[in-house]
Amino acid sequence: MNESQHPSSSEQADVLVVGAGPAGLALAVALAQAGLRSTVLEQASAASLAAPAEDGRDIALTHRARRILEQLGIWQQLPADEIAPLRRAHVSNGVSPLVLPFDAQGDGHEALGWLVPNFRLREAAYAVAAATPEVKIVCGARVTGLSRLGTVATLQVADGPALQAPLVVAADSRFSTLRRMAGIGARMLDFGRTAIVCRVSHELDHQGIALECFRYGNTLAVLPMAGRTASAVITLPSDQAGDWLATDEADFAQRVQAQLDQRLGAMQLAGPRHSYPLVGVYAHRFAAHRFALVGDAAVGMHPVTAHGYNFGLYSVQVLARELAKARQAGLDLGALPALQTYEAEHRRNTLPIYLGTNGIVQLFTDDRAPARLLRGAVLRVAKRLPPLRQAISRQLTGATLQRRS
Ligand SMILES: Cc1cc2nc3c(=O)[nH]c(=O)nc-3n(C[C@H](O)[C@H](O)[C@H](O)COP(=O)(O)OP(=O)(O)OC[C@H]3O[C@@H](n4cnc5c(N)ncnc54)[C@H](O)[C@@H]3O)c2cc1C
């Protein structure tokens, strides 16, 4: 445990946050802005949080997510030359030449959103949280137990003293152990598929267009990053992932290039390949007595609609707002009413998209003949319905949710 950042007993936190991922750290900063002190417990080392390793994930952020990051001061810490605007998205299906275009013009925006490397987001969130006086980050601290009795919640930490506060918030990933300790179940959907992500460089300008190709056999997303580079995301049945990971760099780049019909010209691999098994997770509840869930611990999305961390930031914004109201009203932070308001709003914000995303994935990864027909029909209908595409674009920009919040 990193004792140098351990809170003294005289500085008891209002909230204990478990997990210093991008959601837990953003929450700690949001709570500080609401006048609440937090202690963040993280099993990893301080060095790995301060300078996170590149993990291949590039995160598409909505307009609402950007505004939240700006409000937290995290956006300003991101290297400007690593933020790439996502101007349009083109969706295609199977071997059909039909392309379903999405853009933000109808909504008055220049971009659907922005792409930022995940390790840069984590680095910026840590830098801001570590510099915030109301936030204590305790690294090398693996939480092993949770109890909630009377007016306090208590966390047991491996090789360290127990900590107490009126409220515990779990931000400890989609496979949250705290969620289980709190007796909260989750619906889980194991897609049996793996996403392989890596950076590629290419000959031709991508013009800020994301390409989402629902092919037969695998899905390929190519996301426009800074300069002539892109993030390639290949999603395929997990038993085929080993082949894509083992093949040499030139062959891998050649496969991606061929699947794009040379649209971006000659292509090279520009970074290591990383793989992620895909499991969607939706907690049965986001709140209980003296306990709440945020980030992936509440909702773990399939990456195809790029909502995971955006939802994490929405959860942070709403929970911090409700806790600030409770504090102003002199109420107990761990009592259920404030937490239930958070739960209801976050469920409204996320459940339809969680279910919709899973439905899209299941249909567009089904290569059987009837599904192929339905996939083509869905794209043709969507192409003929501009209002539907605008509604989806607004969803991508977060404009729909922005207006409500
Ligand atoms: C391939 C891929 C592409 C993605 N693309 C997008 C995208 O385009 N847009 C988007 O919005 N999202 C995207 N996401 C999702 C996004 O990466 C996640 O939503 C986000 O990283 C989750 O952050 P988190 O803080 O909730 O959890 P995590 O990043 O999982 O952090 C959890 C933290 O908790 C710590 N921890 C766990 N257990 C304990 C314990 N017992 N004690 C102490 N610490 C503990 C862990 O060490 C970790 O640091 C993508 C994900 C993947 C895999």
Coordinates of C-alpha atoms and ligand atoms in Angstrom, one line a residue:
M1 CA 0.0 0.0 0.0
N2 CA 1.3 3.5 -0.8
E3 CA 1.4 4.9 2.7
S4 CA 2.4 8.4 1.5
Q5 CA -1.1 9.0 0.2
H6 CA -2.9 7.2 3.0
P7 CA -5.5 9.4 4.7
S8 CA -5.0 10.0 8.4
S9 CA -7.8 9.1 10.7
S10 CA -8.6 12.8 11.3
E11 CA -9.4 13.2 7.6
Q12 CA -12.3 10.8 7.2
A13 CA -13.7 10.8 3.7
D14 CA -17.3 11.5 2.9
V15 CA -17.1 8.8 0.2
L16 CA -14.9 5.8 -0.4
V17 CA -14.4 5.0 -4.1
V18 CA -13.1 1.6 -5.1
G19 CA -11.1 1.6 -8.3
A20 CA -9.0 4.4 -9.8
G21 CA -10.0 3.7 -13.4
P22 CA -11.2 6.6 -15.5
A23 CA -14.6 6.4 -13.9
G24 CA -13.5 6.2 -10.3
L25 CA -11.0 9.1 -10.7
A26 CA -13.6 11.3 -12.5
L27 CA -16.0 10.6 -9.7
A28 CA -13.5 11.7 -7.1
V29 CA -12.9 15.0 -8.9
A30 CA -16.6 15.6 -9.4
L31 CA -17.2 15.0 -5.7
A32 CA -14.5 17.5 -4.8
Q33 CA -16.2 20.1 -7.0
A34 CA -19.4 19.4 -5.0
G35 CA -17.4 20.0 -1.7
L36 CA -17.1 16.3 -0.8
R37 CA -13.9 14.5 0.3
S38 CA -13.2 11.1 -1.1
T39 CA -10.6 8.4 -0.7
V40 CA -10.0 6.3 -3.8
L41 CA -8.7 2.7 -3.2
E42 CA -6.8 1.1 -6.1
Q43 CA -5.1 -2.2 -6.2
A44 CA -2.6 -1.1 -8.9
S45 CA 0.6 0.9 -8.2
A46 CA 0.8 4.7 -8.3
A47 CA 3.4 4.4 -11.1
S48 CA 1.0 2.5 -13.3
L49 CA -1.7 5.1 -12.7
A50 CA 0.6 8.2 -13.3
A51 CA 2.0 6.8 -16.5
P52 CA -0.5 4.1 -17.7
A53 CA 0.7 1.7 -20.4
E54 CA -0.8 2.1 -23.9
D55 CA -3.7 -0.4 -24.1
G56 CA -4.8 -0.1 -27.7
R57 CA -8.3 1.3 -26.8
D58 CA -9.3 4.5 -28.5
I59 CA -12.4 6.0 -26.8
A60 CA -15.1 7.8 -28.8
L61 CA -16.5 10.6 -26.6
T62 CA -19.9 12.3 -27.1
H63 CA -20.5 16.0 -26.8
R64 CA -22.0 15.5 -23.3
A65 CA -19.0 13.5 -22.2
R66 CA -16.6 16.2 -23.4
R67 CA -18.5 18.8 -21.5
I68 CA -18.3 16.7 -18.3
L69 CA -14.5 16.2 -18.9
E70 CA -14.1 19.9 -19.4
Q71 CA -16.0 20.7 -16.3
L72 CA -13.7 18.3 -14.3
G73 CA -10.6 19.9 -15.9
I74 CA -9.6 16.5 -17.4
W75 CA -10.2 17.5 -21.0
Q76 CA -7.7 20.4 -20.7
Q77 CA -5.0 17.9 -19.6
L78 CA -5.3 15.8 -22.8
P79 CA -2.5 16.3 -25.4
A80 CA -4.3 18.4 -28.1
D81 CA -2.5 16.6 -30.9
E82 CA -4.0 13.3 -29.7
I83 CA -7.6 14.4 -29.8
A84 CA -9.2 13.5 -33.2
P85 CA -12.6 14.7 -34.4
L86 CA -15.1 12.0 -35.5
R87 CA -16.8 13.9 -38.4
R88 CA -18.9 11.1 -40.0
A89 CA -19.5 7.4 -39.7
H90 CA -20.2 5.0 -42.6
V91 CA -21.8 1.7 -41.8
S92 CA -21.8 -1.2 -44.3
N93 CA -23.0 -4.8 -44.2
G94 CA -21.7 -8.1 -45.7
V95 CA -20.6 -7.7 -49.3
S96 CA -23.2 -5.0 -50.1
P97 CA -21.9 -1.7 -51.6
L98 CA -24.7 0.1 -49.7
V99 CA -23.3 2.5 -47.1
L100 CA -25.4 4.0 -44.3
P101 CA -24.0 7.5 -43.5
F102 CA -24.2 9.3 -40.2
D103 CA -23.1 12.9 -39.7
A104 CA -23.7 15.6 -37.2
Q105 CA -24.5 18.4 -39.6
G106 CA -28.3 18.1 -39.2
D107 CA -27.8 18.7 -35.5
G108 CA -25.6 21.8 -36.0
H109 CA -22.4 20.1 -34.8
E110 CA -19.1 19.8 -36.7
A111 CA -18.3 16.5 -35.3
L112 CA -20.2 13.4 -34.0
G113 CA -17.7 13.2 -31.2
W114 CA -14.0 12.9 -30.5
L115 CA -11.5 10.0 -30.3
V116 CA -8.9 10.0 -27.5
P117 CA -6.5 7.1 -26.6
N118 CA -7.7 5.5 -23.4
F119 CA -4.3 5.6 -21.7
R120 CA -4.3 9.4 -22.2
L121 CA -7.7 9.7 -20.6
R122 CA -6.5 7.6 -17.6
E123 CA -3.3 9.6 -17.3
A124 CA -5.2 13.0 -17.4
A125 CA -7.8 11.8 -14.9
Y126 CA -5.1 10.7 -12.5
A127 CA -3.1 13.9 -12.9
V128 CA -6.2 16.0 -12.0
A129 CA -7.4 13.8 -9.2
A130 CA -3.9 13.6 -7.6
A131 CA -3.7 17.4 -7.6
T132 CA -7.1 17.8 -6.0
P133 CA -6.8 18.4 -2.2
E134 CA -10.1 16.8 -1.4
V135 CA -9.1 13.5 -3.1
K136 CA -6.8 10.9 -1.5
I137 CA -5.6 8.1 -3.7
V138 CA -4.4 5.0 -2.0
C139 CA -2.5 2.7 -4.4
G140 CA -1.6 -0.9 -3.9
A141 CA -4.8 -1.3 -1.9
R142 CA -6.9 -4.2 -2.9
V143 CA -10.4 -4.1 -1.3
T144 CA -11.3 -7.5 0.1
G145 CA -14.4 -6.9 2.2
L146 CA -17.5 -4.6 2.6
S147 CA -19.8 -4.2 5.5
R148 CA -22.6 -1.7 6.0
L149 CA -23.9 -1.4 9.5
G150 CA -25.8 1.6 11.0
T151 CA -24.4 4.9 9.9
V152 CA -21.1 3.7 8.3
A153 CA -19.9 1.5 5.5
T154 CA -16.5 -0.3 6.1
L155 CA -14.0 -1.5 3.6
Q156 CA -11.4 -4.2 4.4
V157 CA -8.2 -3.8 2.5
A158 CA -5.6 -6.5 2.0
D159 CA -2.5 -5.8 4.2
G160 CA -4.0 -2.4 5.3
P161 CA -6.3 -0.8 7.9
A162 CA -10.0 -0.9 7.4
L163 CA -11.6 2.4 6.2
Q164 CA -15.0 3.9 7.0
A165 CA -17.3 6.5 5.4
P166 CA -21.0 7.1 5.1
L167 CA -21.0 5.8 1.5
V168 CA -19.0 3.4 -0.7
V169 CA -19.0 3.7 -4.5
A170 CA -17.7 0.8 -6.6
A171 CA -15.9 1.7 -9.8
D172 CA -14.0 -1.6 -10.0
S173 CA -14.7 -2.7 -13.5
R174 CA -17.5 -4.7 -15.2
F175 CA -16.4 -7.8 -13.2
S176 CA -16.9 -5.8 -10.0
T177 CA -16.2 -7.8 -6.8
L178 CA -17.7 -5.0 -4.7
R179 CA -21.0 -5.4 -6.6
R180 CA -21.0 -9.1 -5.6
M181 CA -20.0 -8.2 -2.0
A182 CA -23.0 -5.8 -1.8
G183 CA -25.3 -8.7 -2.9
I184 CA -26.2 -7.0 -6.3
G185 CA -26.4 -9.3 -9.3
A186 CA -26.0 -8.4 -12.9
R187 CA -27.3 -9.6 -16.2
M188 CA -24.3 -10.6 -18.3
L189 CA -24.1 -11.4 -22.0
D190 CA -21.0 -13.2 -23.1
F191 CA -20.8 -12.6 -26.8
G192 CA -18.2 -15.4 -27.3
R193 CA -16.3 -12.9 -29.3
T194 CA -13.0 -11.0 -28.9
A195 CA -12.1 -7.5 -30.0
I196 CA -8.5 -7.1 -31.3
V197 CA -7.5 -3.5 -31.3
C198 CA -4.4 -1.8 -32.7
R199 CA -3.2 1.4 -34.3
V200 CA -2.6 1.4 -38.1
S201 CA -1.0 4.0 -40.3
H202 CA -2.4 4.5 -43.9
E203 CA -1.6 6.2 -47.2
L204 CA -4.8 8.1 -47.8
D205 CA -6.6 10.8 -45.7
H206 CA -9.4 9.3 -43.6
Q207 CA -11.3 12.6 -43.6
G208 CA -12.5 12.0 -40.1
I209 CA -14.8 9.2 -41.2
A210 CA -15.3 6.1 -39.0
L211 CA -15.9 2.9 -41.0
E212 CA -18.0 0.3 -39.4
C213 CA -18.1 -2.8 -41.6
F214 CA -20.4 -5.6 -40.4
R215 CA -18.7 -8.3 -42.6
Y216 CA -19.6 -11.9 -42.8
G217 CA -17.2 -13.7 -40.4
N218 CA -16.0 -10.6 -38.5
T219 CA -16.7 -7.0 -37.8
L220 CA -14.1 -4.3 -38.7
A221 CA -14.2 -0.8 -37.3
V222 CA -11.6 1.7 -38.4
L223 CA -11.7 4.9 -36.3
P224 CA -10.0 8.1 -37.5
M225 CA -7.2 9.2 -35.2
A226 CA -4.7 12.1 -35.5
G227 CA -2.9 12.4 -38.9
R228 CA -2.9 9.4 -41.2
T229 CA -3.5 6.9 -38.5
A230 CA -6.5 5.0 -37.4
S231 CA -7.6 2.6 -34.7
A232 CA -8.5 -0.8 -36.1
V233 CA -11.0 -2.9 -34.1
I234 CA -11.5 -6.4 -35.4
T235 CA -14.3 -8.3 -33.6
L236 CA -14.5 -12.0 -34.3
P237 CA -15.4 -15.4 -32.7
S238 CA -12.9 -15.9 -29.8
D239 CA -11.6 -19.2 -31.3
Q240 CA -10.4 -17.3 -34.3
A241 CA -8.7 -14.5 -32.4
G242 CA -5.4 -16.4 -31.9
D243 CA -4.8 -16.5 -35.7
W244 CA -5.2 -12.7 -36.0
L245 CA -2.9 -12.1 -33.0
A246 CA -0.2 -14.6 -34.2
T247 CA 0.1 -13.6 -37.8
D248 CA 3.0 -11.3 -38.6
E249 CA 2.5 -7.5 -38.8
A250 CA 2.6 -7.2 -42.6
D251 CA 0.0 -9.9 -43.0
F252 CA -2.2 -8.4 -40.3
A253 CA -2.1 -5.0 -42.0
Q254 CA -2.7 -6.6 -45.4
R255 CA -5.9 -8.3 -44.0
V256 CA -7.3 -5.0 -42.7
Q257 CA -6.4 -3.2 -45.9
A258 CA -8.1 -5.9 -48.0
Q259 CA -11.3 -5.9 -45.8
L260 CA -11.5 -2.1 -46.5
D261 CA -11.1 -2.7 -50.3
Q262 CA -8.0 -0.5 -50.2
R263 CA -10.1 2.5 -49.2
L264 CA -7.3 4.0 -47.1
G265 CA -4.5 2.8 -49.5
A266 CA -1.5 1.0 -48.2
M267 CA -1.5 0.2 -44.5
Q268 CA 1.0 -0.7 -41.8
L269 CA 0.6 -1.8 -38.3
A270 CA 1.6 1.2 -36.0
G271 CA 1.4 -0.3 -32.6
P272 CA 1.0 -3.6 -30.6
R273 CA -2.1 -5.6 -30.9
H274 CA -4.3 -6.0 -27.7
S275 CA -7.3 -8.3 -27.3
Y276 CA -10.4 -8.0 -25.1
P277 CA -13.0 -10.7 -24.6
L278 CA -16.5 -9.1 -25.0
V279 CA -19.0 -9.4 -22.2
G280 CA -21.9 -7.0 -21.7
V281 CA -22.9 -6.4 -18.1
Y282 CA -25.9 -4.6 -16.6
A283 CA -26.2 -4.5 -12.9
H284 CA -29.6 -5.3 -11.4
R285 CA -29.3 -2.2 -9.2
F286 CA -27.0 0.8 -9.2
A287 CA -27.6 1.6 -5.5
A288 CA -28.3 0.0 -2.2
H289 CA -27.9 1.1 1.5
R290 CA -24.6 3.1 1.7
F291 CA -23.5 1.7 -1.6
A292 CA -23.6 2.8 -5.3
L293 CA -22.1 1.6 -8.6
V294 CA -20.6 3.8 -11.4
G295 CA -18.7 3.2 -14.6
D296 CA -18.4 -0.3 -16.0
A297 CA -19.3 -1.7 -12.6
A298 CA -22.8 -0.4 -13.3
V299 CA -23.0 -0.8 -17.1
G300 CA -20.4 -2.6 -19.2
M301 CA -21.1 -2.1 -22.8
H302 CA -20.1 -3.9 -26.0
P303 CA -17.8 -1.4 -27.7
V304 CA -19.6 -1.4 -31.1
T305 CA -21.7 1.7 -30.2
A306 CA -18.8 3.3 -28.2
H307 CA -20.9 4.2 -25.2
G308 CA -18.9 2.5 -22.3
Y309 CA -16.9 5.4 -20.8
N310 CA -19.5 7.9 -21.9
F311 CA -22.0 6.1 -19.7
G312 CA -19.4 6.1 -17.0
L313 CA -19.1 9.9 -17.2
Y314 CA -22.9 10.3 -17.2
S315 CA -23.1 8.1 -14.0
V316 CA -20.4 10.3 -12.4
Q317 CA -22.2 13.5 -13.3
V318 CA -25.6 12.4 -12.0
L319 CA -24.4 10.7 -8.8
A320 CA -22.2 13.7 -7.8
R321 CA -25.1 16.1 -8.5
E322 CA -27.4 14.0 -6.2
L323 CA -24.8 13.7 -3.5
A324 CA -24.2 17.5 -3.6
K325 CA -27.9 18.1 -3.2
A326 CA -28.0 15.7 -0.2
R327 CA -25.1 17.4 1.4
Q328 CA -26.7 20.9 0.9
A329 CA -29.9 19.6 2.5
G330 CA -28.0 18.2 5.5
L331 CA -29.0 14.6 4.6
D332 CA -27.1 11.4 5.1
L333 CA -25.0 10.7 2.0
G334 CA -25.5 7.0 2.3
A335 CA -29.3 7.0 2.7
L336 CA -31.3 5.6 -0.2
P337 CA -33.4 8.5 -1.5
A338 CA -30.5 10.4 -3.2
L339 CA -29.0 7.2 -4.5
Q340 CA -32.3 6.0 -5.9
T341 CA -32.7 9.2 -7.9
Y342 CA -29.3 8.5 -9.4
E343 CA -30.3 4.9 -10.1
A344 CA -33.5 5.8 -11.9
E345 CA -31.9 8.5 -14.1
H346 CA -28.9 6.4 -15.0
R347 CA -31.2 3.5 -15.9
R348 CA -33.2 5.7 -18.1
N349 CA -30.0 7.0 -19.8
T350 CA -28.6 3.6 -20.4
L351 CA -31.0 0.6 -20.5
P352 CA -32.5 1.3 -24.0
I353 CA -29.0 1.7 -25.5
Y354 CA -27.6 -1.3 -23.7
L355 CA -30.4 -3.5 -25.0
G356 CA -30.3 -1.9 -28.5
T357 CA -26.6 -2.4 -28.7
N358 CA -26.8 -6.0 -27.8
G359 CA -29.6 -6.5 -30.3
I360 CA -27.5 -4.9 -33.1
V361 CA -24.5 -7.0 -32.2
Q362 CA -26.5 -10.2 -32.2
L363 CA -28.2 -9.5 -35.6
F364 CA -25.1 -8.1 -37.3
T365 CA -22.8 -11.0 -36.2
D366 CA -25.3 -13.7 -37.3
D367 CA -24.3 -14.9 -40.7
R368 CA -27.1 -17.4 -41.3
A369 CA -29.3 -16.8 -44.4
P370 CA -32.4 -15.3 -42.8
A371 CA -30.2 -13.0 -40.7
R372 CA -28.3 -11.9 -43.8
L373 CA -31.6 -10.9 -45.4
L374 CA -32.8 -9.0 -42.3
R375 CA -29.4 -7.2 -41.9
G376 CA -29.7 -5.9 -45.5
A377 CA -33.3 -4.9 -45.0
V378 CA -32.5 -3.0 -41.8
L379 CA -29.8 -1.0 -43.5
R380 CA -31.9 -0.2 -46.6
V381 CA -34.8 1.0 -44.4
A382 CA -32.5 3.1 -42.3
K383 CA -31.0 4.6 -45.4
R384 CA -34.4 5.7 -46.6
L385 CA -35.4 7.2 -43.3
P386 CA -33.2 10.4 -42.7
P387 CA -35.1 11.2 -39.4
L388 CA -34.1 7.8 -38.0
R389 CA -30.5 8.4 -38.9
Q390 CA -30.6 11.9 -37.4
A391 CA -32.0 10.4 -34.2
I392 CA -29.1 7.9 -34.1
S393 CA -26.6 10.7 -34.8
R394 CA -28.1 12.7 -31.9
Q395 CA -27.7 9.6 -29.8
L396 CA -24.0 9.3 -30.8
T397 CA -23.3 13.0 -30.1
G398 CA -25.1 12.6 -26.8
A399 CA -27.4 15.5 -27.8
T400 CA -30.5 13.7 -26.7
L401 CA -29.3 13.1 -23.2
Q402 CA -27.6 16.5 -23.0
R403 CA -30.9 18.2 -23.4
R404 CA -32.5 16.2 -20.6
S405 CA -29.6 16.7 -18.1
Ligands
LIG1 C1 -11.9 -2.5 -27.2 C2 -12.6 -1.5 -26.4 C3 -13.0 -0.3 -27.0 C4 -13.8 0.7 -26.2 N1 -14.2 1.8 -26.9 C5 -14.9 2.7 -26.2 C6 -15.4 3.9 -26.9 O1 -15.2 4.1 -28.1 N2 -16.2 4.8 -26.1 C7 -16.4 4.6 -24.8 O2 -17.1 5.4 -24.2 N3 -16.0 3.5 -24.2 C8 -15.3 2.5 -24.8 N4 -14.8 1.4 -24.2 C9 -15.2 1.2 -22.8 C10 -14.2 1.9 -21.8 O3 -12.9 1.5 -22.0 C11 -14.7 1.5 -20.4 O4 -16.0 1.9 -20.2 C12 -13.9 2.2 -19.3 O5 -12.5 2.0 -19.4 C13 -14.3 1.7 -17.9 O6 -13.7 2.5 -16.9 P1 -14.0 2.1 -15.3 O7 -13.2 3.1 -14.6 O8 -15.4 1.9 -15.1 O9 -13.3 0.7 -15.2 P2 -11.8 0.1 -15.3 O10 -11.1 0.9 -16.3 O11 -12.0 -1.4 -15.6 O12 -11.1 0.4 -13.9 C14 -11.5 -0.4 -12.8 C15 -10.3 -0.2 -11.7 O13 -10.7 -0.8 -10.5 C16 -9.6 -1.4 -10.0 N5 -10.0 -2.5 -9.1 C17 -10.8 -3.6 -9.4 N6 -11.0 -4.4 -8.3 C18 -10.4 -3.7 -7.3 C19 -10.4 -4.0 -5.9 N7 -11.0 -5.1 -5.3 N8 -9.7 -3.2 -5.1 C20 -9.1 -2.1 -5.6 N9 -9.1 -1.7 -6.9 C21 -9.8 -2.6 -7.7 C22 -8.8 -1.9 -11.2 O14 -7.4 -2.2 -10.9 C23 -9.0 -0.8 -12.1 O15 -8.0 0.2 -12.1 C24 -14.1 0.4 -24.9 C25 -13.7 -0.8 -24.3 C26 -13.0 -1.7 -25.0 C27 -12.5 -3.0 -24.3

